[in-house]
DNA sequence: TCTTTTAGTGACTAGGGAGTCATTAGTGTA
DNA sequence: TACACTAATGACTCCCTAGTCACTAAAAGA
């Protein structure tokens, strides 16, 4: 095939700084469609426009490439969460809906579902990675939800008991939906928005004042 | 390392009828702890007390062994669902709790989570299997939930709108919890009962009459 | 310009496990 | 008891890909 996609360019460029990010990006792109195990490092290399050996200058193994990719995404997630002023502008209802939509978009469109997939199926192989993902992404997400609930109570929109409500129950449907959507075509995708809205209604209906 | 577990016994027995079920049972046991991909067929053979070649008398490939295992479990699930009189004896609250507990037990203790794991991570490799699982297990489960809701409305325990409520939202937390429990030690396991109870309270709080 | 450093290369190796098949031996029948 | 049939065996082949390493050449600097 034609590896002359980028026409006028030296074959060998030394771009120490840019390589890791490019390799990670190529890897995630491929993992999204073929999965982690089924994607060969050689394909990743091709996708990033380097030779296989180059990957090993920056990552000591396929797994450590995966770790680095998770790390990169986690950082992005944290940044996003920090700018979450939008979550705390309007009503509790709006905040929940925005949050769910954020989760769904990051998972499905952003491709983060691939990390979950790998952790789910091969997590026992890298327990420390599972640990970090749990601590950094999941717990952080739960924390955001807890803040939304607390603020709702303060604003008088939620009953006081809502402060004790377990965030895992709030988040589970949004995550499950995203996962289902990438596995079972019929179950998750078609009406995600609709369903998330219904989930918000459920929560407000039970935890809301009146 | 001692394969003399069963002491006084011919090394080679011809038991055409029993083999497939034994092989499937051994396979599921191993998959539960090591995962699908990481379990070698030779280990499965050892677990079933046969040689590797024997597996190929009954299953044409590792994947078809997986399919057969899913099939066996699906049948079991259907049988269970058919005896679900216990689901429809008491109040809606009790029915929901029983159902959630059923799901959790089958997933975690029964080991069905391994099918979900494989479908999630490698589902794209056997689309027809995904299709069948979705149609037979998921949709069936959703149907049971719908029946519970409808009956709740009839009994005057749930608002009429509950009849329109999407079963996926009802089931998602129970499934997510089971999955989390097998991946993230801290997130799913410890207080599953407690959490499922809270989920029932949430549903009743929003969909219940009064 | 020549030299040094190191990013980048890709043919090669090593290891592991799925699937094969010629052989062995239970089991039912004549 | 001898024979035929086929369940069961496990050593072997084959393929696949992660990871290596001796080599190549881009850039920096003397």
Coordinates of C-alpha atoms (C1' of nucleotides) in Angstrom, one line a residue:
Chain A
X1 CA 0.0 0.0 0.0
X2 CA 1.0 3.6 -0.2
X3 CA 2.9 4.9 2.8
X4 CA 3.5 8.1 0.8
X5 CA 0.4 9.6 2.3
X6 CA 2.3 12.6 3.4
X7 CA 4.0 13.4 0.2
X8 CA 6.9 15.8 0.5
X9 CA 8.5 14.8 3.7
X10 CA 11.7 13.1 4.8
X11 CA 11.1 9.5 5.7
X12 CA 13.0 9.8 8.9
X13 CA 12.2 12.7 11.1
X14 CA 13.4 13.1 14.6
X15 CA 10.6 14.5 16.6
X16 CA 11.2 13.3 20.1
X17 CA 8.6 15.5 21.7
X18 CA 5.7 14.7 19.4
X19 CA 6.1 11.0 19.1
X20 CA 4.5 9.7 22.3
X21 CA 1.3 11.7 21.9
X22 CA 1.0 10.6 18.2
X23 CA 1.6 7.0 19.1
X24 CA -1.0 7.1 21.8
X25 CA -3.5 8.8 19.5
X26 CA -3.0 6.2 16.9
X27 CA -3.3 3.4 19.4
X28 CA -6.6 4.7 20.8
X29 CA -8.0 5.1 17.3
X30 CA -7.2 1.5 16.5
X31 CA -8.3 0.1 19.9
X32 CA -11.6 1.8 19.4
X33 CA -12.4 -0.3 16.4
X34 CA -10.4 -3.5 16.8
X35 CA -10.0 -3.7 20.6
X36 CA -6.8 -3.8 22.6
X37 CA -5.7 -7.4 22.2
X38 CA -6.5 -7.7 18.5
X39 CA -4.5 -4.6 17.6
X40 CA -0.9 -5.4 16.8
X41 CA 1.8 -3.0 17.8
X42 CA 2.8 -2.9 14.1
X43 CA -0.5 -1.5 13.2
X44 CA -0.2 1.1 15.8
X45 CA 3.2 2.0 14.5
X46 CA 1.8 2.2 10.9
X47 CA -1.0 4.4 12.2
X48 CA 1.5 6.8 13.9
X49 CA 3.8 6.8 10.8
X50 CA 6.7 5.2 12.6
X51 CA 8.3 1.8 12.7
X52 CA 7.5 -0.7 15.4
X53 CA 10.9 -0.3 17.0
X54 CA 10.2 3.3 17.6
X55 CA 7.4 2.6 19.9
X56 CA 9.8 0.8 22.2
X57 CA 11.9 4.0 22.5
X58 CA 9.0 5.6 24.3
X59 CA 7.0 2.7 25.8
X60 CA 8.6 -0.4 27.4
X61 CA 5.7 -2.7 26.4
X62 CA 2.3 -2.8 24.9
X63 CA 0.8 -2.7 28.4
X64 CA 2.8 0.4 29.4
X65 CA 1.5 2.0 26.2
X66 CA -2.0 1.3 27.4
X67 CA -1.1 2.7 30.8
X68 CA 0.2 5.9 29.3
X69 CA -2.9 6.2 27.2
X70 CA -5.1 5.9 30.2
X71 CA -2.9 8.4 32.0
X72 CA -3.3 10.9 29.2
X73 CA -7.1 10.5 29.2
X74 CA -7.3 10.7 32.9
X75 CA -5.5 14.0 32.8
X76 CA -7.9 15.2 30.2
X77 CA -10.8 14.1 32.4
X78 CA -9.4 15.9 35.4
X79 CA -9.0 19.1 33.4
X80 CA -12.6 18.8 32.1
X81 CA -13.9 18.1 35.6
X82 CA -12.1 21.2 36.9
X83 CA -13.8 23.4 34.4
X84 CA -17.1 22.0 35.5
X85 CA -18.6 25.4 36.3
X86 CA -21.2 24.6 33.7
X87 CA -22.3 21.7 36.0
X88 CA -23.0 24.1 38.8
X89 CA -24.7 27.0 37.1
X90 CA -28.3 25.9 36.8
X91 CA -30.8 23.7 38.6
X92 CA -30.0 20.3 39.9
X93 CA -31.9 18.8 37.1
X94 CA -29.8 20.6 34.5
X95 CA -26.6 19.7 36.3
X96 CA -27.4 16.0 36.4
X97 CA -28.4 16.0 32.7
X98 CA -25.2 17.8 31.8
X99 CA -23.1 15.4 33.8
X100 CA -24.7 12.3 32.2
X101 CA -24.3 13.8 28.8
X102 CA -20.6 14.5 29.6
X103 CA -20.1 10.9 30.7
X104 CA -21.8 9.5 27.6
X105 CA -19.9 11.7 25.2
X106 CA -16.5 11.0 26.7
X107 CA -17.3 7.3 26.8
X108 CA -18.8 6.9 23.4
X109 CA -17.6 9.7 21.2
X110 CA -14.3 10.2 23.1
X111 CA -13.6 6.5 23.0
X112 CA -12.9 6.1 26.7
X113 CA -15.1 3.0 26.7
X114 CA -12.1 1.1 25.3
X115 CA -10.3 1.6 28.7
X116 CA -13.3 0.2 30.5
X117 CA -13.4 -2.7 28.1
X118 CA -9.8 -3.6 28.7
X119 CA -10.0 -3.1 32.4
X120 CA -13.1 -5.3 32.5
X121 CA -11.7 -8.1 30.5
X122 CA -8.0 -8.0 31.4
X123 CA -8.0 -6.0 34.6
X124 CA -6.6 -8.8 36.6
X125 CA -3.4 -8.5 34.6
X126 CA -2.7 -5.0 35.7
X127 CA -4.2 -4.5 39.1
X128 CA -2.3 -1.3 39.8
X129 CA -3.8 0.2 36.7
X130 CA -7.3 -0.8 37.9
X131 CA -6.5 0.7 41.2
X132 CA -5.5 4.0 39.7
X133 CA -8.4 4.1 37.3
X134 CA -10.8 3.5 40.1
X135 CA -9.2 6.1 42.3
X136 CA -8.8 8.8 39.7
X137 CA -11.7 8.4 37.3
X138 CA -14.5 6.6 39.1
X139 CA -14.1 8.1 42.6
X140 CA -13.7 11.5 41.1
X141 CA -16.9 11.1 39.1
X142 CA -18.7 9.9 42.2
X143 CA -17.4 13.0 44.0
X144 CA -18.8 15.3 41.4
X145 CA -22.2 13.7 41.7
X146 CA -22.1 14.0 45.4
X147 CA -21.4 17.7 45.1
X148 CA -24.3 18.1 42.7
X149 CA -26.6 16.3 45.2
X150 CA -25.3 18.4 48.1
X151 CA -25.8 21.6 46.2
X152 CA -29.3 20.5 45.3
X153 CA -30.1 20.0 49.0
X154 CA -28.7 23.5 49.8
X155 CA -30.7 25.0 47.1
X156 CA -33.8 23.4 48.5
X157 CA -34.4 21.4 45.3
X158 CA -33.7 18.0 46.9
X159 CA -34.8 16.5 50.1
X160 CA -32.2 16.3 52.9
X161 CA -31.8 12.5 52.5
X162 CA -30.4 13.1 49.0
X163 CA -27.2 14.1 50.7
X164 CA -26.8 10.5 51.7
X165 CA -27.8 9.0 48.4
X166 CA -25.1 6.7 46.9
X167 CA -23.6 8.3 43.8
X168 CA -22.9 4.9 42.3
X169 CA -26.6 4.5 41.8
X170 CA -26.8 7.8 40.0
X171 CA -24.0 7.1 37.7
X172 CA -24.6 3.4 36.9
X173 CA -27.3 3.9 34.3
X174 CA -25.2 6.4 32.3
X175 CA -22.2 4.2 32.3
X176 CA -24.1 1.0 31.6
X177 CA -25.8 2.7 28.7
X178 CA -22.6 3.7 27.1
X179 CA -21.2 0.3 27.5
X180 CA -24.3 -1.4 26.1
X181 CA -24.2 0.9 23.2
X182 CA -20.8 -0.3 22.1
X183 CA -21.6 -3.9 22.6
X184 CA -25.3 -4.5 21.9
X185 CA -26.3 -2.4 19.0
X186 CA -30.0 -2.5 19.9
X187 CA -29.8 -1.9 23.6
X188 CA -27.8 1.2 24.1
X189 CA -27.5 3.5 21.2
X190 CA -30.7 4.7 19.6
X191 CA -32.4 6.8 22.3
X192 CA -29.6 7.5 24.8
X193 CA -30.6 11.1 25.3
X194 CA -34.2 10.2 26.0
X195 CA -33.2 7.5 28.5
X196 CA -30.8 9.8 30.3
X197 CA -33.6 12.3 30.6
X198 CA -35.8 9.7 32.0
X199 CA -33.1 8.8 34.5
X200 CA -32.9 12.4 35.7
X201 CA -36.7 12.4 36.1
X202 CA -36.5 9.3 38.1
X203 CA -33.9 10.8 40.5
X204 CA -35.7 14.1 40.8
X205 CA -39.0 12.3 41.3
X206 CA -37.7 10.4 44.2
X207 CA -35.1 12.8 45.7
X208 CA -36.8 16.1 44.7
X209 CA -38.7 18.2 47.1
X210 CA -42.5 17.8 46.9
Chain B
X1 CA -0.1 -30.8 40.0
X2 CA -1.5 -34.1 41.0
X3 CA -3.8 -35.3 38.3
X4 CA -4.5 -38.4 40.4
X5 CA -7.3 -36.6 42.2
X6 CA -9.6 -39.4 41.2
X7 CA -7.5 -42.3 42.3
X8 CA -8.9 -45.7 41.3
X9 CA -10.1 -45.2 37.8
X10 CA -9.1 -46.1 34.3
X11 CA -7.1 -43.5 32.6
X12 CA -9.2 -43.7 29.4
X13 CA -12.9 -43.8 29.8
X14 CA -15.3 -43.5 27.0
X15 CA -18.1 -41.3 28.1
X16 CA -19.4 -39.6 25.1
X17 CA -22.6 -38.2 26.7
X18 CA -21.0 -36.7 29.8
X19 CA -17.9 -35.1 28.2
X20 CA -19.4 -31.9 26.7
X21 CA -21.0 -30.8 29.9
X22 CA -17.9 -31.6 31.9
X23 CA -15.7 -29.7 29.6
X24 CA -18.0 -26.7 29.6
X25 CA -18.1 -26.8 33.4
X26 CA -14.4 -26.9 33.7
X27 CA -14.0 -24.1 31.1
X28 CA -16.4 -21.8 33.0
X29 CA -14.6 -22.5 36.3
X30 CA -11.3 -21.5 34.8
X31 CA -12.7 -18.5 32.8
X32 CA -14.1 -17.1 36.0
X33 CA -10.7 -16.8 37.6
X34 CA -8.4 -16.3 34.7
X35 CA -10.6 -14.9 32.0
X36 CA -11.3 -16.3 28.5
X37 CA -8.3 -15.3 26.5
X38 CA -5.8 -16.2 29.2
X39 CA -7.1 -19.7 29.8
X40 CA -5.5 -22.3 27.6
X41 CA -7.5 -25.1 26.2
X42 CA -4.9 -27.4 27.7
X43 CA -5.9 -26.1 31.1
X44 CA -9.6 -26.7 30.3
X45 CA -8.7 -30.2 29.3
X46 CA -6.8 -30.8 32.5
X47 CA -9.7 -29.4 34.5
X48 CA -12.1 -31.7 32.8
X49 CA -9.8 -34.7 33.1
X50 CA -9.3 -35.2 29.4
X51 CA -6.6 -34.5 26.9
X52 CA -6.7 -31.4 24.7
X53 CA -7.5 -33.4 21.6
X54 CA -10.7 -34.7 23.2
X55 CA -12.1 -31.2 23.4
X56 CA -11.9 -31.0 19.6
X57 CA -14.1 -34.1 19.3
X58 CA -16.9 -32.1 20.8
X59 CA -16.1 -28.5 20.0
X60 CA -14.6 -27.3 16.7
X61 CA -12.7 -24.4 18.3
X62 CA -12.2 -22.4 21.4
X63 CA -14.8 -20.0 20.3
X64 CA -17.4 -22.6 19.7
X65 CA -16.8 -23.9 23.1
X66 CA -17.6 -20.5 24.4
X67 CA -20.7 -20.4 22.4
X68 CA -21.8 -23.7 23.7
X69 CA -21.2 -22.5 27.3
X70 CA -23.3 -19.4 26.7
X71 CA -26.0 -21.6 25.2
X72 CA -25.9 -23.9 28.2
X73 CA -26.3 -21.0 30.6
X74 CA -29.0 -19.3 28.6
X75 CA -31.0 -22.5 28.8
X76 CA -30.5 -22.4 32.6
X77 CA -31.5 -18.8 32.7
X78 CA -34.7 -19.4 30.8
X79 CA -35.6 -22.3 33.1
X80 CA -35.0 -20.1 36.1
X81 CA -37.0 -17.3 34.6
X82 CA -39.9 -19.6 33.9
X83 CA -40.0 -20.7 37.6
X84 CA -40.2 -17.0 38.5
X85 CA -43.5 -17.4 40.4
X86 CA -41.6 -16.2 43.4
X87 CA -41.2 -12.9 41.7
X88 CA -44.9 -12.4 41.4
X89 CA -46.0 -13.4 44.9
X90 CA -45.6 -10.3 47.1
X91 CA -45.5 -6.6 46.7
X92 CA -43.7 -4.8 43.8
X93 CA -41.0 -3.8 46.2
X94 CA -40.3 -7.4 47.1
X95 CA -40.5 -8.5 43.5
X96 CA -37.9 -5.9 42.4
X97 CA -35.6 -6.8 45.3
X98 CA -35.9 -10.5 44.5
X99 CA -35.2 -9.8 40.9
X100 CA -32.1 -7.7 41.5
X101 CA -30.8 -10.3 43.9
X102 CA -31.3 -13.0 41.3
X103 CA -29.4 -11.0 38.7
X104 CA -26.6 -10.4 41.2
X105 CA -26.3 -14.0 42.3
X106 CA -26.4 -15.4 38.8
X107 CA -23.8 -12.9 37.7
X108 CA -21.4 -13.0 40.6
X109 CA -21.8 -16.3 42.2
X110 CA -23.0 -18.2 39.1
X111 CA -20.2 -16.7 37.1
X112 CA -22.2 -15.4 34.3
X113 CA -20.3 -12.2 34.4
X114 CA -17.6 -13.9 32.4
X115 CA -19.9 -14.1 29.4
X116 CA -20.6 -10.4 29.7
X117 CA -16.9 -9.7 30.0
X118 CA -16.0 -11.6 26.9
X119 CA -18.9 -10.1 24.9
X120 CA -17.9 -6.7 26.0
X121 CA -14.2 -7.0 25.1
X122 CA -14.4 -9.3 22.1
X123 CA -18.0 -9.1 21.0
X124 CA -17.1 -7.8 17.6
X125 CA -15.5 -11.1 16.9
X126 CA -18.8 -13.1 17.2
X127 CA -21.6 -10.7 16.3
X128 CA -24.2 -13.5 16.0
X129 CA -23.4 -14.6 19.6
X130 CA -23.9 -11.0 20.8
X131 CA -27.2 -10.9 18.9
X132 CA -28.4 -14.1 20.5
X133 CA -27.3 -13.1 24.0
X134 CA -29.0 -9.8 23.6
X135 CA -32.2 -11.3 22.3
X136 CA -32.3 -14.2 24.8
X137 CA -30.9 -12.9 28.0
X138 CA -31.1 -9.1 28.0
X139 CA -34.5 -8.7 26.4
X140 CA -35.9 -11.5 28.4
X141 CA -34.7 -9.8 31.6
X142 CA -36.2 -6.5 30.5
X143 CA -39.5 -8.3 29.8
X144 CA -39.6 -9.7 33.3
X145 CA -39.1 -6.2 34.7
X146 CA -41.8 -4.8 32.5
X147 CA -44.1 -7.4 33.9
X148 CA -43.3 -6.5 37.4
X149 CA -44.0 -2.9 36.7
X150 CA -47.3 -3.6 35.0
X151 CA -48.4 -5.8 37.8
X152 CA -47.4 -3.0 40.2
X153 CA -49.7 -0.6 38.4
X154 CA -52.5 -3.1 38.4
X155 CA -52.1 -3.6 42.1
X156 CA -52.3 0.1 42.6
X157 CA -48.8 0.2 44.1
X158 CA -47.3 2.1 41.2
X159 CA -48.5 5.2 39.3
X160 CA -49.9 4.5 35.8
X161 CA -46.8 6.1 34.2
X162 CA -44.7 3.3 35.6
X163 CA -46.1 1.1 32.9
X164 CA -44.1 3.2 30.4
X165 CA -40.9 3.2 32.4
X166 CA -37.9 1.9 30.6
X167 CA -36.8 -1.4 32.1
X168 CA -33.2 -0.7 31.1
X169 CA -33.0 2.0 33.7
X170 CA -34.3 -0.4 36.3
X171 CA -31.8 -3.2 35.5
X172 CA -28.7 -1.1 34.8
X173 CA -27.6 -0.5 38.4
X174 CA -27.9 -4.2 39.3
X175 CA -25.8 -5.2 36.3
X176 CA -23.3 -2.4 36.7
X177 CA -22.9 -3.3 40.3
X178 CA -22.1 -6.9 39.5
X179 CA -19.6 -5.9 36.8
X180 CA -17.9 -3.4 39.0
X181 CA -17.6 -5.9 41.7
X182 CA -15.6 -8.2 39.6
X183 CA -13.3 -5.5 38.3
X184 CA -13.0 -2.8 40.9
X185 CA -12.7 -4.5 44.3
X186 CA -13.7 -1.3 46.1
X187 CA -16.6 -0.2 44.0
X188 CA -18.9 -3.1 43.7
X189 CA -18.7 -5.8 46.3
X190 CA -18.9 -4.7 49.8
X191 CA -22.4 -3.5 50.2
X192 CA -24.2 -4.8 47.2
X193 CA -27.4 -5.7 49.1
X194 CA -27.6 -2.4 50.8
X195 CA -27.2 -0.7 47.4
X196 CA -29.8 -2.8 45.7
X197 CA -32.2 -2.0 48.5
X198 CA -31.5 1.7 48.0
X199 CA -32.2 1.3 44.3
X200 CA -35.5 -0.3 45.0
X201 CA -36.3 2.6 47.3
X202 CA -35.4 5.1 44.6
X203 CA -37.7 3.4 42.1
X204 CA -40.6 3.1 44.5
X205 CA -40.0 6.7 45.6
X206 CA -40.5 7.9 42.1
X207 CA -42.9 5.5 40.6
X208 CA -44.8 4.5 43.7
X209 CA -48.3 5.8 44.5
X210 CA -48.4 8.7 47.1
Chain C
dT1 C1' 33.2 20.0 7.2
dC2 C1' 33.8 16.3 10.3
dT3 C1' 32.4 14.1 14.5
dT4 C1' 29.3 12.7 18.0
dT5 C1' 25.0 11.6 19.6
dT6 C1' 20.8 9.4 19.5
dA7 C1' 16.1 9.0 17.2
dG8 C1' 14.5 5.9 14.1
dT9 C1' 14.5 1.4 11.5
dG10 C1' 12.8 -3.3 10.4
dA11 C1' 14.5 -8.1 9.9
dC12 C1' 14.8 -11.3 13.2
dT13 C1' 14.1 -14.2 17.4
dA14 C1' 11.5 -16.4 21.0
dG15 C1' 7.6 -18.1 23.1
dG16 C1' 3.1 -19.4 23.5
dG17 C1' -0.9 -21.5 22.4
dA18 C1' -4.6 -23.1 18.9
dG19 C1' -5.6 -26.8 16.2
dT20 C1' -4.0 -31.6 13.8
dC21 C1' -3.6 -36.4 13.2
dA22 C1' -1.5 -40.9 13.5
dT23 C1' -1.8 -43.9 17.1
dT24 C1' -3.9 -46.3 21.2
dA25 C1' -7.3 -48.6 23.7
dG26 C1' -12.2 -49.0 25.6
dT27 C1' -16.6 -51.2 24.4
dG28 C1' -20.1 -53.5 22.1
dT29 C1' -21.0 -57.4 18.8
dA30 C1' -20.5 -61.8 16.4
Chain D
dT1 C1' -12.2 -64.7 21.9
dA2 C1' -11.7 -62.0 17.9
dC3 C1' -13.2 -58.0 15.4
dA4 C1' -14.8 -53.5 14.3
dC5 C1' -15.7 -49.1 15.6
dT6 C1' -14.6 -44.9 17.4
dA7 C1' -13.5 -42.2 21.8
dA8 C1' -9.5 -40.6 23.6
dT9 C1' -4.6 -39.3 23.4
dG10 C1' -0.7 -36.0 23.3
dA11 C1' 3.4 -35.0 20.5
dC12 C1' 3.7 -32.1 16.8
dT13 C1' 3.1 -28.4 13.5
dC14 C1' 2.0 -23.9 12.4
dC15 C1' 1.1 -19.2 13.0
dC16 C1' 1.1 -15.0 15.2
dT17 C1' 3.0 -11.1 17.3
dA18 C1' 5.6 -9.0 21.3
dG19 C1' 9.9 -7.6 21.9
dT20 C1' 15.2 -7.1 20.4
dC21 C1' 19.2 -5.2 18.4
dA22 C1' 22.7 -4.2 15.0
dC23 C1' 22.5 -0.9 11.9
dT24 C1' 21.2 3.9 9.5
dA25 C1' 20.9 8.6 9.2
dA26 C1' 19.2 13.2 11.1
dA27 C1' 20.6 16.9 13.8
dA28 C1' 23.7 19.3 17.0
dG29 C1' 28.1 21.1 17.9
dA30 C1' 33.0 21.6 17.5

